[in-house]
Short mmCIF file of C-alpha atoms in Angstrom, two decimals:
data_model
loop_
_atom_site.label_atom_id
_atom_site.label_comp_id
_atom_site.label_asym_id
_atom_site.label_seq_id
_atom_site.Cartn_x
_atom_site.Cartn_y
_atom_site.Cartn_z
CA MET P 822 14.67 136.29 233.19
CA LEU P 823 15.08 137.62 229.41
CA ARG P 824 15.43 141.01 229.14
CA ILE P 825 15.81 142.86 225.64
CA THR P 826 15.96 146.08 224.42
CA ASP P 827 13.47 148.46 222.96
CA ALA P 828 14.19 149.38 219.80
CA ARG P 829 11.46 151.94 220.00
CA THR P 830 12.05 153.36 223.44
CA GLY P 831 16.15 152.54 223.61
CA GLU P 832 14.95 150.80 227.97
CA PRO P 833 16.00 147.15 228.19
CA ALA P 834 13.08 145.40 228.19
CA GLU P 835 11.58 141.99 230.52
CA ILE P 836 10.47 139.05 229.06
CA ARG P 837 8.23 136.90 231.75
CA ARG P 838 8.00 133.87 231.01
CA ALA P 839 4.49 133.46 229.18
CA LEU P 840 2.78 132.97 226.02
CA THR P 841 5.36 135.16 223.86
CA ARG P 842 4.19 135.40 219.56
CA VAL P 843 8.01 136.64 218.02
CA HIS P 844 6.77 138.43 214.64
CA ALA P 845 10.19 138.47 212.02
CA HIS P 846 9.73 141.32 209.88
CA VAL P 847 11.38 140.47 206.25
CA PRO P 848 9.96 141.60 203.10
CA ALA P 849 12.82 141.66 201.19
CA GLU P 850 15.06 138.74 199.81
CA ASP P 851 18.25 139.80 200.89
CA THR P 852 21.14 138.40 203.13
CA SER P 853 19.90 141.82 206.17
CA ALA P 854 16.96 140.31 205.85
CA LEU P 855 18.25 136.78 206.44
CA ARG P 856 20.30 137.96 209.20
CA VAL P 857 16.68 138.76 210.79
CA LEU P 858 14.92 135.59 210.75
CA LEU P 859 18.49 134.09 211.99
CA VAL P 860 17.80 136.44 215.32
CA ALA P 861 13.62 136.16 215.71
CA ASP P 862 14.97 132.40 215.89
CA VAL P 863 17.51 132.16 218.53
CA LEU P 864 15.33 134.90 220.16
CA ALA P 865 13.05 132.06 219.92
CA ARG P 866 15.03 129.22 220.75
CA ALA P 867 16.22 131.90 224.25
CA LEU P 868 12.41 132.47 225.17
CA GLU P 869 11.75 128.20 224.98
CA LEU P 870 15.03 127.17 227.24
CA GLY P 871 13.75 130.32 229.88
CA GLY P 872 10.77 128.40 229.93
CA SER P 873 7.81 130.01 227.74
CA PRO P 874 6.01 128.72 225.16
CA VAL P 875 7.15 130.31 221.84
CA LEU P 876 4.78 131.28 218.16
CA LEU P 877 7.31 132.26 215.41
CA VAL P 878 5.73 134.52 212.90
CA ALA P 879 6.75 135.08 209.98
CA ASP P 880 6.11 135.58 206.11
CA PRO P 881 9.09 135.53 203.85
CA PRO P 882 9.49 135.29 200.40
CA ALA P 883 9.75 131.70 199.15
CA ALA P 884 13.59 132.12 197.98
CA LEU P 885 14.31 133.66 201.83
CA ARG P 886 12.99 130.77 203.24
CA ARG P 887 14.50 128.60 201.20
CA ARG P 888 17.49 129.65 202.47
CA ALA P 889 16.82 130.45 206.24
CA ASP P 890 15.77 126.29 205.83
CA ASP P 891 19.65 126.04 205.24
CA LEU P 892 20.92 127.89 207.70
CA GLY P 893 18.44 125.71 210.45
CA VAL P 894 15.71 128.53 211.37
CA ARG P 895 12.89 127.21 212.18
CA PRO P 896 9.29 127.27 209.93
CA SER P 897 7.53 130.05 210.99
CA GLU P 898 3.36 130.79 210.85
CA THR P 899 1.99 132.37 208.69
CA ALA P 900 -0.14 135.97 209.05
CA ALA P 901 -3.50 134.15 210.13
CA ALA P 902 -1.04 133.64 213.08
CA ARG P 903 -0.60 136.84 213.87
CA GLY P 904 -3.56 137.43 215.93
CA GLY P 905 -4.59 136.11 219.65
CA GLY P 906 -2.96 136.48 222.88
CA GLY P 907 0.53 137.04 224.10
CA ARG P 908 2.55 138.76 224.43
CA VAL P 909 4.78 140.32 220.70
CA LEU P 910 7.96 141.11 220.22
CA ARG P 911 8.28 142.19 216.42
CA VAL P 912 12.05 141.92 214.85
CA THR P 913 12.90 144.56 212.29
CA GLY P 914 15.86 146.15 210.32
CA SER P 915 17.35 149.02 211.74
CA GLY P 916 15.52 151.48 210.16
CA ASP P 917 12.31 149.58 209.59
CA THR P 918 9.18 151.50 210.05
CA ASP P 919 6.73 149.72 208.12
CA THR P 920 5.43 147.12 210.67
CA ASP P 921 2.03 147.16 212.20
CA THR P 922 2.98 148.02 215.42
CA ASP P 923 0.72 148.63 218.70
CA THR P 924 2.76 150.90 220.68
CA ASP P 925 1.27 149.75 224.25
CA THR P 926 2.06 146.30 223.93
CA ASP P 927 4.94 145.08 221.36
CA ILE P 928 8.22 145.14 221.45
CA THR P 929 10.57 146.09 218.84
CA VAL P 930 14.26 144.40 218.23
CA GLU P 931 16.40 145.89 215.45
CA VAL P 932 18.46 144.07 213.64
CA ALA P 933 22.06 145.87 211.62
CA PRO P 934 22.33 145.65 208.18
CA VAL P 935 24.70 142.19 206.56
CA ARG P 936 26.90 144.71 203.94
CA GLY P 937 28.99 142.76 201.44
CA THR P 938 28.68 139.28 199.77
CA GLU P 939 28.86 136.21 200.79
CA ALA P 940 30.84 133.26 199.12
CA PRO P 941 28.25 130.82 197.33
CA VAL P 942 29.85 127.58 199.23
CA ALA P 943 29.29 128.61 202.84
CA SER P 944 27.62 125.84 203.90
CA GLY P 945 24.52 127.09 206.04
CA THR P 946 25.95 126.49 209.31
CA THR P 947 29.04 128.81 208.24
CA LEU P 948 26.69 131.08 207.35
CA ARG P 949 24.87 131.20 210.27
CA PHE P 950 27.69 131.11 212.84
CA ALA P 951 28.89 133.75 211.17
CA LEU P 952 26.29 136.19 211.57
CA LEU P 953 26.02 135.36 214.83
CA SER P 954 29.02 135.81 216.41
CA HIS P 955 28.41 139.55 216.40
CA PRO P 956 25.94 141.68 218.16
CA ARG P 957 22.90 141.64 216.80
CA ARG P 958 22.95 145.41 216.05
CA THR P 959 26.76 145.84 214.89
CA PRO P 960 26.52 146.34 210.91
CA VAL P 961 28.39 142.61 210.02
CA THR P 962 29.90 141.95 206.90
CA LEU P 963 30.63 139.47 204.69
CA ASP P 964 33.75 138.30 202.54
CA ALA P 965 35.73 135.33 202.34
CA THR P 966 38.08 135.80 204.94
CA ALA P 967 34.70 135.92 208.00
CA LEU P 968 32.94 132.76 205.83
CA THR P 969 37.12 130.91 206.43
CA GLU P 970 37.25 131.66 209.58
CA ALA P 971 33.52 130.69 211.23
CA ALA P 972 33.86 127.31 208.75
CA ASP P 973 37.90 126.46 210.52
CA THR P 974 35.98 127.41 214.04
CA LEU P 975 33.35 125.63 213.05
CA ASP P 976 35.29 122.27 212.73
CA HIS P 977 37.24 122.24 214.82
CA TRP P 978 34.26 122.77 218.05
CA ARG P 979 32.76 119.51 216.51
CA MET P 980 35.80 117.87 216.21
CA ALA P 981 36.95 118.42 220.10
CA VAL P 982 32.82 117.88 221.15
CA ALA P 983 33.24 114.41 219.66
CA ALA P 984 36.51 114.04 221.79
CA TRP P 985 35.26 115.07 224.69
CA ALA P 986 31.64 112.87 224.11
CA THR P 987 34.35 110.01 224.25
CA ARG P 988 35.11 111.04 227.53
CA PRO P 989 32.60 109.84 231.03
CA SER P 990 29.93 112.09 230.58
CA ARG P 991 29.66 115.21 233.86
CA PRO P 992 27.02 117.33 234.41
CA VAL P 993 27.20 121.17 232.96
CA PRO P 994 28.58 123.22 235.82
CA GLU P 995 26.47 125.59 237.52
CA PRO P 996 29.03 128.76 237.33
CA LEU P 997 28.72 128.12 233.61
CA ARG P 998 25.16 127.24 232.89
CA GLN P 999 24.65 130.29 234.89
CA ALA P 1000 27.00 132.05 232.87
CA LEU P 1001 25.43 131.04 229.78
CA ARG P 1002 21.97 131.86 230.36
CA ALA P 1003 23.48 134.89 231.55
CA ALA P 1004 24.96 136.22 228.42
CA TRP P 1005 21.90 135.29 226.60
CA GLU P 1006 19.50 137.01 228.74
CA ASP P 1007 21.57 139.67 228.60
CA ASP P 1008 19.75 141.32 225.56
CA LEU P 1009 20.35 138.38 223.79
CA ASP P 1010 24.16 138.66 223.64
CA VAL P 1011 25.03 135.67 221.33
CA PRO P 1012 29.18 136.85 221.24
CA ALA P 1013 29.35 136.54 224.75
CA VAL P 1014 27.77 132.96 224.59
CA LEU P 1015 30.37 132.02 222.01
CA GLY P 1016 32.91 133.75 224.72
CA VAL P 1017 31.88 131.06 227.15
CA LEU P 1018 32.39 128.29 225.14
CA ARG P 1019 35.97 129.74 224.26
CA ASP P 1020 37.18 129.85 227.80
CA VAL P 1021 35.59 126.32 228.30
CA GLU P 1022 37.63 125.03 225.61
CA GLY P 1023 40.41 125.97 227.16
CA ALA P 1024 39.80 126.01 231.42
CA ARG P 1025 41.99 123.38 232.84
CA ASP P 1026 39.25 122.49 235.79
CA VAL P 1027 36.90 121.86 233.73
CA PRO P 1028 36.50 117.96 232.89
CA ASP P 1029 35.55 116.75 229.23
CA GLY P 1030 32.51 115.37 229.90
CA ALA P 1031 31.25 118.89 231.32
CA ARG P 1032 32.61 121.10 228.42
CA PHE P 1033 30.73 118.42 226.39
CA GLU P 1034 27.20 118.17 228.14
CA THR P 1035 28.33 122.39 227.87
CA TYR P 1036 28.83 122.64 224.23
CA ALA P 1037 25.68 120.59 223.43
CA TYR P 1038 23.53 122.71 226.09
CA ALA P 1039 24.61 126.33 224.41
CA ASP P 1040 23.47 124.53 221.39
CA ARG P 1041 20.18 124.59 221.91
CA LEU P 1042 20.63 127.89 221.50
CA LEU P 1043 23.26 128.57 219.02
CA GLY P 1044 22.18 125.87 216.34
CA LEU P 1045 25.21 125.54 215.48
CA GLU P 1046 25.23 121.40 215.13
CA LEU P 1047 28.52 121.04 217.75
CA THR P 1048 27.09 117.55 218.17
CA ARG P 1049 27.67 116.46 214.42
CA GLN P 1050 30.77 114.66 213.94
CA ILE P 1051 29.67 112.55 217.14
CA GLY P 1052 30.58 109.06 216.17
CA ALA P 1053 31.82 110.06 212.71
CA SER P 1054 35.15 108.32 212.25
CA ALA P 1055 33.59 105.93 214.53
#
């Protein structure tokens, strides 16, 4: 079961399987607001992987919506969808108090700001990976070095996944499935999910077919297009 820290109380809250509305509060157009939308997207993915129907609600400015599309952030419903049933998780920037919160039922998920200016040549998935590599409550500094490292890691993983895909298929080993779920269900700890993948890549006791399935399974949360290179050289 997903446990998320409520920024209002500092206490973890259990998000039981049920209709959930993820409201992203993004009045600005900067990269910090983009990170809020990205965390809301990953939060929605985690809830769906746990069996909950999810509705993502946001009213981003047009320029921010275009950047979010480039990052692979799912389309969102507008303010008209804010009513209705279901639990509400409000994703906001740190210190953002300008939200319409029902203190009896809503949970606030805080996202730290982004510092620095990302290189304009960074692709959507490269920027997505660079942002997901840090805990959501830790500020992120983007620079050319960080983006180059993210791009290199993505290229390496995609090539590895494409190679593993040619090997006999094997299911995701249950301990690895549990490790991945334990990571993202613990306050949406995406860096821990990435750590599991790094361990899997070098594990001698994991068949290549199982490595492939593990990366593909984790990418349902990450949205990094890790299988994109399959068949590229055929």
